[in-house]
Amino acid sequence: MSDASPRLNIGSHDLPVSPELSRFMAGDWAPSPLPDSTRVAAYEVAPARRARLSARFPGERLIIPAGELKVRSNDCDHRFRPHSAYAWLTGLTGEDQVGHVLVLEPSGPHGHEAVLYLRPRSPRAGGNEEFYRDRRYGEFWVGRRPDLAEAERLTGLRCAHLDSLGDPVGRNASTDVELAAALSELRLVKDAWEVGQLQLAVDHTAAGFEDVVRALPRALAHPRGERWIEGVFGLRARAEGNGTGYDTIAASGAHACVLHWIRNDGRLDRGDLLLLDAGVETDSLYTADITRTLPLSGRFSPVQRQVYELVLAAQEAGMAALRPGASFRDFHRAGMQVIAEGLAEWGVLKDAQGDLHRRYTLCSSGHMLGLDVHDCAKARAETYLDGVLEEGQVLTVEPGLYLQPDDETLPAELRGIGVRIEDDLVITATGARLI
């Protein structure tokens, strides 16, 4: 480009602020403190969690960041959700936690002092314009933040300004494999408060599924009926909690054979099944994970019932295998044995031996559940996938059959049918119970 070429004028869309307006904005604001009684929901249980982490890493500085905003498009960010480990250790779950950092500073020969570094509420005097000009962090743009004293009352933690953190050298949960694994493993067994939050998530999710059933006539009439279903469930999730714990799967017909179908742009046909996999995430960020497969006509056809009943039998076998001391993989093996025997009985497989049934099941039959839908995923295999079940663990049991529409190993009447049935269970002293 030559010097004579015109230059683009790229800059802020904000209007300039005159000195007069700046002075006018700085004064005459009434006090607006947070209520003294405000505390995070996990106030009573979070200290014990931090103590357990401290015991794993004596003498080491531990850094657990909440995370940063991520751009969705141009100057619009995705809605922020704090990192699950940060939420578990602090009890802070709001969108105002952007950029905040929990640091466990070594204190004495074995313990740590927990310090929360945060961006406190900005003052409205002294020429500070953040509260009305900053589109990402300003109070008038994104809402009220606590000041340092309020944050200490809220969390029970010593709080300091984020600017005073300096160079955060130490074990960082966002980059340190061992620390990330420990944070996952410490969350494998849920305390009673966590189980209560998961029960709340399941209860709200059940209500959302009932909403969907009531909405089926309108969804069937809409050219994007799957999206209508997604929207109905999403309304319940946002009204009762933080939103959905993961992208809702509303899969009709052959879309149900796509395990993570989230386009949800299909029409509903009365002759098809609807596979709905959805979960409400509570304000404390614990999520349910439930799947039901429904006949859109109100009644299963004979072949649909055949597939559904085999998957249901597999789920029942899987749930019956849950107990403390059992291998984590036992419930999957029990369910898949039922599936393999059923496929052999139908003539799809020559026999139930081997792993050829996996062509039609594709994935495992469940996972841990908690703050993340696939909870504790950074745990070492020997403590999770190859470990044994313990009382207080919460997991899903979700066998499925995905009979692809173009699979020539199947008789024509089975092609294009997808069925999954999923429930959430807590391991008890003698077995497991639904939550």
XYZ file of C-alpha atoms in Angstrom:
435
model
C 0.000 0.000 0.000
C 1.427 3.419 -0.932
C 1.533 6.318 1.493
C -1.132 7.993 -0.612
C -3.600 5.150 -0.104
C -6.552 5.821 2.248
C -6.375 4.219 5.699
C -9.236 2.546 7.487
C -10.319 4.287 10.669
C -10.659 1.341 13.069
C -11.559 2.168 16.665
C -14.049 1.972 19.479
C -17.757 2.391 18.883
C -18.048 4.156 22.266
C -18.863 7.824 22.235
C -16.173 10.016 23.783
C -16.729 11.091 27.392
C -16.416 14.793 28.109
C -14.766 15.992 31.324
C -18.140 17.291 32.421
C -19.799 13.895 31.974
C -16.918 12.149 33.729
C -17.316 14.423 36.758
C -21.097 13.994 36.665
C -20.818 10.179 36.633
C -18.425 10.170 39.599
C -20.840 11.374 42.255
C -24.277 11.124 43.845
C -24.538 7.337 44.044
C -26.326 5.804 47.039
C -24.602 2.969 48.959
C -25.494 -0.447 47.554
C -23.721 -3.134 49.642
C -24.410 -6.824 49.290
C -26.503 -8.293 52.133
C -24.268 -9.303 55.046
C -25.974 -12.703 55.136
C -24.955 -13.606 51.574
C -22.753 -16.725 51.422
C -21.938 -19.198 48.679
C -24.043 -22.357 48.804
C -20.966 -24.531 49.454
C -19.643 -22.284 52.252
C -19.702 -25.049 54.872
C -18.245 -27.846 52.743
C -15.576 -26.042 50.672
C -12.948 -25.767 53.483
C -12.752 -29.547 53.831
C -12.270 -29.863 50.085
C -9.370 -27.409 50.153
C -7.839 -29.269 53.096
C -7.933 -32.545 51.157
C -6.162 -30.913 48.211
C -3.614 -29.319 50.549
C -2.764 -32.722 52.016
C -1.943 -34.072 48.544
C 0.678 -31.384 47.824
C 2.456 -30.358 51.049
C 4.762 -27.373 50.676
C 3.750 -26.604 47.081
C 2.030 -23.488 45.757
C -1.169 -24.490 43.983
C -2.927 -22.281 41.447
C -6.518 -22.917 40.410
C -7.803 -20.329 37.905
C -11.472 -19.734 37.178
C -10.696 -19.263 33.484
C -11.033 -16.470 30.950
C -13.678 -15.277 28.529
C -13.707 -16.799 25.047
C -14.844 -14.877 22.000
C -17.948 -16.188 20.282
C -18.056 -13.624 17.488
C -16.243 -10.315 17.113
C -16.944 -8.428 20.364
C -19.408 -10.987 21.766
C -18.139 -13.544 24.279
C -19.535 -16.938 25.169
C -21.367 -17.030 28.477
C -18.772 -17.689 31.142
C -18.785 -20.735 33.415
C -15.966 -21.080 35.966
C -13.686 -24.106 35.790
C -15.221 -26.964 37.755
C -12.231 -27.371 40.083
C -12.337 -23.665 40.945
C -16.085 -23.866 41.634
C -15.607 -26.990 43.783
C -12.902 -25.386 45.926
C -14.451 -21.919 46.318
C -18.200 -22.416 45.916
C -18.180 -19.530 43.427
C -20.158 -20.377 40.309
C -21.196 -17.077 38.732
C -20.340 -15.381 35.469
C -18.548 -12.636 37.446
C -15.626 -14.980 38.220
C -13.821 -14.240 34.949
C -10.060 -14.160 35.449
C -10.155 -14.852 39.185
C -7.582 -17.199 40.702
C -7.527 -19.324 43.854
C -4.019 -19.805 45.230
C -3.118 -22.240 47.995
C -0.009 -20.744 49.572
C 2.199 -23.126 51.610
C 1.768 -22.313 55.301
C 3.775 -24.215 57.880
C 5.261 -27.673 57.312
C 2.140 -29.289 55.861
C -0.763 -26.881 55.378
C -1.793 -24.094 53.026
C -3.524 -20.741 53.273
C -6.148 -20.244 50.583
C -6.145 -16.789 48.981
C -8.662 -15.704 46.377
C -7.346 -13.143 43.903
C -10.211 -11.328 42.242
C -11.288 -8.219 40.394
C -13.286 -6.375 43.054
C -16.054 -3.886 42.475
C -14.572 -0.750 40.945
C -15.043 2.551 42.762
C -17.303 5.211 41.276
C -15.244 8.146 42.421
C -11.750 9.421 41.674
C -12.102 9.349 37.913
C -12.594 5.566 37.610
C -14.829 4.990 34.601
C -14.836 1.175 34.485
C -18.239 0.829 36.144
C -20.040 2.479 33.221
C -17.601 2.230 30.292
C -16.012 -1.228 30.393
C -18.214 -3.541 28.324
C -16.601 -6.736 29.663
C -16.269 -5.969 33.355
C -18.178 -2.763 34.060
C -20.969 -3.027 36.618
C -23.471 -1.203 34.413
C -22.704 -3.618 31.569
C -22.486 -7.034 33.239
C -23.682 -6.583 36.810
C -22.476 -6.032 40.341
C -19.237 -7.564 41.674
C -18.458 -7.822 45.391
C -15.753 -5.679 46.917
C -12.942 -7.405 48.825
C -14.702 -7.362 52.194
C -17.926 -8.669 50.666
C -16.029 -11.440 48.852
C -14.446 -12.538 52.129
C -17.859 -12.732 53.818
C -19.225 -14.554 50.775
C -16.549 -17.263 50.686
C -14.767 -17.346 54.049
C -11.492 -16.919 52.123
C -8.852 -14.233 52.414
C -9.306 -12.112 49.309
C -6.873 -9.848 47.488
C -6.945 -7.716 44.363
C -6.122 -9.624 41.190
C -3.485 -7.018 40.326
C -1.491 -8.028 43.417
C -1.072 -11.644 42.267
C 2.057 -10.897 40.294
C 3.725 -13.815 38.530
C 1.616 -16.895 39.425
C 4.428 -19.451 39.564
C 3.480 -22.816 41.009
C 1.483 -25.905 40.136
C -1.291 -24.656 37.865
C -4.459 -26.704 37.439
C -4.812 -25.561 33.857
C -1.426 -26.987 32.812
C -0.211 -29.434 35.487
C -1.261 -33.026 34.735
C -0.696 -34.315 38.275
C -2.652 -31.477 39.888
C -5.492 -31.847 37.381
C -5.638 -35.584 38.102
C -5.729 -34.988 41.845
C -8.563 -32.475 41.503
C -10.555 -35.026 39.508
C -9.843 -37.887 41.898
C -10.822 -35.856 44.949
C -14.231 -35.312 43.355
C -14.931 -38.984 42.600
C -16.831 -39.521 45.861
C -19.632 -37.004 46.448
C -20.571 -35.688 49.883
C -24.181 -35.480 51.021
C -24.506 -31.843 49.912
C -23.354 -32.745 46.396
C -25.775 -35.663 46.171
C -28.525 -33.252 47.163
C -27.547 -30.879 44.367
C -27.554 -33.742 41.874
C -30.989 -34.808 43.110
C -32.197 -31.247 42.501
C -30.751 -31.367 38.983
C -32.510 -34.667 38.282
C -35.815 -33.350 39.642
C -35.671 -30.282 37.391
C -34.675 -32.472 34.442
C -37.658 -34.755 35.012
C -39.889 -31.674 34.953
C -38.232 -30.630 31.680
C -38.991 -34.012 30.124
C -42.618 -33.632 31.188
C -42.652 -30.207 29.505
C -41.396 -31.834 26.312
C -44.130 -34.471 26.312
C -46.775 -31.761 26.694
C -45.176 -29.818 23.827
C -45.067 -32.743 21.366
C -48.214 -31.736 19.403
C -46.713 -28.332 18.556
C -43.288 -29.837 17.900
C -44.759 -32.370 15.476
C -46.354 -29.533 13.531
C -43.155 -27.528 13.210
C -40.659 -28.077 10.350
C -37.851 -28.059 12.919
C -39.556 -30.071 15.597
C -36.248 -31.180 17.125
C -35.401 -27.528 17.808
C -38.805 -26.975 19.338
C -38.038 -29.814 21.754
C -34.608 -28.360 22.514
C -36.126 -24.951 23.202
C -38.831 -26.287 25.508
C -36.280 -28.137 27.613
C -33.924 -25.157 27.566
C -36.640 -22.940 29.022
C -36.998 -25.249 32.019
C -33.219 -25.424 32.445
C -32.791 -21.646 32.461
C -35.846 -21.031 34.639
C -34.847 -23.542 37.312
C -31.040 -23.553 37.132
C -27.994 -22.173 35.358
C -29.066 -23.723 32.062
C -28.386 -27.058 30.411
C -25.388 -29.039 31.631
C -24.464 -29.894 28.032
C -25.910 -29.397 24.556
C -29.314 -31.055 24.386
C -29.639 -34.038 22.028
C -33.121 -34.047 20.474
C -32.768 -36.752 17.831
C -35.690 -38.154 15.879
C -35.669 -41.086 13.481
C -32.227 -41.998 12.155
C -30.700 -38.940 13.851
C -30.859 -41.034 17.031
C -28.114 -43.217 15.540
C -25.723 -40.225 15.812
C -24.521 -40.349 19.402
C -23.956 -36.609 19.837
C -26.625 -35.221 17.506
C -26.916 -31.551 18.552
C -27.886 -29.942 15.232
C -31.477 -30.635 16.203
C -32.773 -29.302 12.904
C -34.977 -32.201 11.859
C -38.718 -32.612 11.487
C -40.551 -35.047 13.743
C -42.445 -37.906 12.130
C -45.194 -39.714 14.051
C -43.848 -43.066 12.925
C -40.395 -42.441 14.418
C -38.818 -42.488 17.838
C -37.490 -39.400 19.612
C -34.263 -39.813 21.593
C -33.944 -36.969 24.112
C -30.684 -36.718 26.069
C -30.727 -33.639 28.307
C -29.834 -32.375 31.765
C -30.493 -29.304 33.867
C -27.443 -27.739 35.504
C -28.207 -26.226 38.913
C -26.979 -22.791 39.985
C -24.267 -24.684 41.900
C -23.220 -26.195 38.507
C -24.116 -29.833 39.245
C -25.794 -31.433 36.242
C -28.167 -34.280 35.606
C -27.810 -36.516 32.529
C -30.993 -38.335 31.524
C -32.039 -40.011 28.262
C -35.440 -41.266 27.230
C -36.537 -42.683 23.881
C -40.206 -42.034 23.089
C -42.524 -43.190 20.286
C -43.828 -40.017 18.642
C -47.089 -41.765 17.784
C -47.683 -42.569 21.443
C -47.156 -46.314 20.893
C -44.144 -48.399 19.882
C -44.368 -50.399 16.702
C -43.505 -54.077 17.212
C -39.941 -53.647 15.940
C -39.404 -50.441 17.920
C -40.569 -52.220 21.055
C -38.206 -55.110 20.288
C -35.209 -52.770 20.234
C -36.400 -50.719 23.205
C -36.980 -53.736 25.429
C -33.522 -55.123 24.692
C -31.903 -51.818 25.672
C -34.069 -51.629 28.795
C -33.018 -55.150 29.792
C -29.373 -54.155 29.296
C -29.831 -51.110 31.505
C -31.480 -53.177 34.233
C -28.580 -55.649 34.130
C -26.088 -52.793 34.320
C -27.804 -51.170 37.298
C -27.979 -54.523 39.108
C -24.163 -54.775 38.863
C -23.565 -51.535 40.794
C -22.218 -51.960 44.319
C -19.199 -50.867 46.374
C -16.135 -52.921 45.504
C -17.360 -53.851 42.031
C -15.134 -52.927 39.117
C -16.223 -49.697 37.453
C -16.441 -51.567 34.162
C -18.673 -54.356 35.529
C -21.964 -52.593 34.804
C -20.944 -51.992 31.200
C -19.954 -55.629 30.767
C -23.268 -56.800 32.243
C -25.297 -54.606 29.924
C -23.299 -55.521 26.837
C -23.706 -59.215 27.532
C -27.467 -58.713 27.354
C -27.122 -56.714 24.132
C -24.837 -59.307 22.517
C -27.157 -62.163 23.421
C -30.137 -60.252 22.068
C -28.410 -59.488 18.778
C -27.486 -63.160 18.452
C -31.057 -64.195 19.166
C -32.253 -61.849 16.408
C -29.749 -63.390 13.993
C -27.783 -60.152 13.596
C -24.734 -61.832 15.159
C -23.746 -65.496 14.823
C -23.202 -65.716 18.575
C -22.735 -63.511 21.647
C -18.969 -64.043 21.902
C -16.319 -61.417 21.188
C -16.886 -57.726 20.645
C -18.716 -57.586 17.307
C -21.765 -56.170 19.088
C -19.832 -52.908 19.347
C -20.724 -52.152 15.723
C -24.210 -51.399 17.081
C -23.383 -49.945 20.519
C -20.302 -47.834 19.695
C -19.430 -46.533 23.164
C -19.311 -47.304 26.870
C -22.486 -47.491 28.931
C -21.906 -44.762 31.491
C -19.622 -42.321 33.275
C -19.166 -40.397 36.501
C -21.455 -37.418 36.996
C -21.145 -34.217 39.015
C -19.978 -30.703 38.230
C -19.180 -31.941 34.723
C -21.439 -34.202 32.733
C -18.410 -36.449 32.134
C -17.094 -35.830 35.617
C -13.598 -36.465 36.958
C -12.295 -37.120 33.442
C -8.686 -36.235 34.336
C -8.487 -38.955 36.998
C -5.909 -41.684 36.467
C -7.260 -44.900 34.946
C -6.381 -46.932 38.025
C -8.621 -44.748 40.206
C -11.530 -44.431 37.759
C -11.949 -46.562 34.640
C -9.906 -49.467 36.005
C -10.820 -48.779 39.622
C -13.606 -50.022 41.886
C -16.837 -48.334 42.877
C -17.157 -46.616 46.259
C -20.135 -45.496 48.298
C -21.006 -41.909 47.389
C -19.960 -42.044 43.746
C -22.576 -40.868 41.262
C -22.669 -42.245 37.735
C -24.888 -42.819 34.747
C -26.005 -46.120 33.262
C -26.891 -45.564 29.603
C -26.715 -48.521 27.210
C -27.859 -47.916 23.675
C -28.372 -49.527 20.296
C -27.633 -47.466 17.183
C -28.786 -49.323 14.099
C -27.505 -47.219 11.246
C -29.865 -46.578 8.309
C -27.275 -47.788 5.781
C -26.052 -50.871 7.670
C -26.487 -53.876 5.373
C -25.718 -56.324 8.192
C -29.164 -55.524 9.557
C -32.587 -56.542 8.286
C -34.353 -53.603 6.661
C -36.924 -53.203 9.422
C -34.209 -52.529 12.043
C -32.265 -49.928 10.080
C -32.492 -46.335 11.259
C -33.614 -47.110 14.813
C -31.642 -45.590 17.694
C -32.500 -46.211 21.346
C -30.727 -45.087 24.513
C -32.052 -45.191 28.078
C -30.087 -43.341 30.754
C -30.485 -42.767 34.475
C -28.309 -41.320 37.237
C -27.463 -43.391 40.322
C -25.535 -42.997 43.569
C -23.581 -45.909 44.994
C -24.898 -46.880 48.436
C -23.541 -49.169 51.139
C -25.316 -52.184 49.640
C -25.801 -51.336 45.948
C -27.083 -48.247 44.180
C -30.194 -46.111 44.047
C -31.664 -43.810 41.459
C -31.433 -40.099 42.130
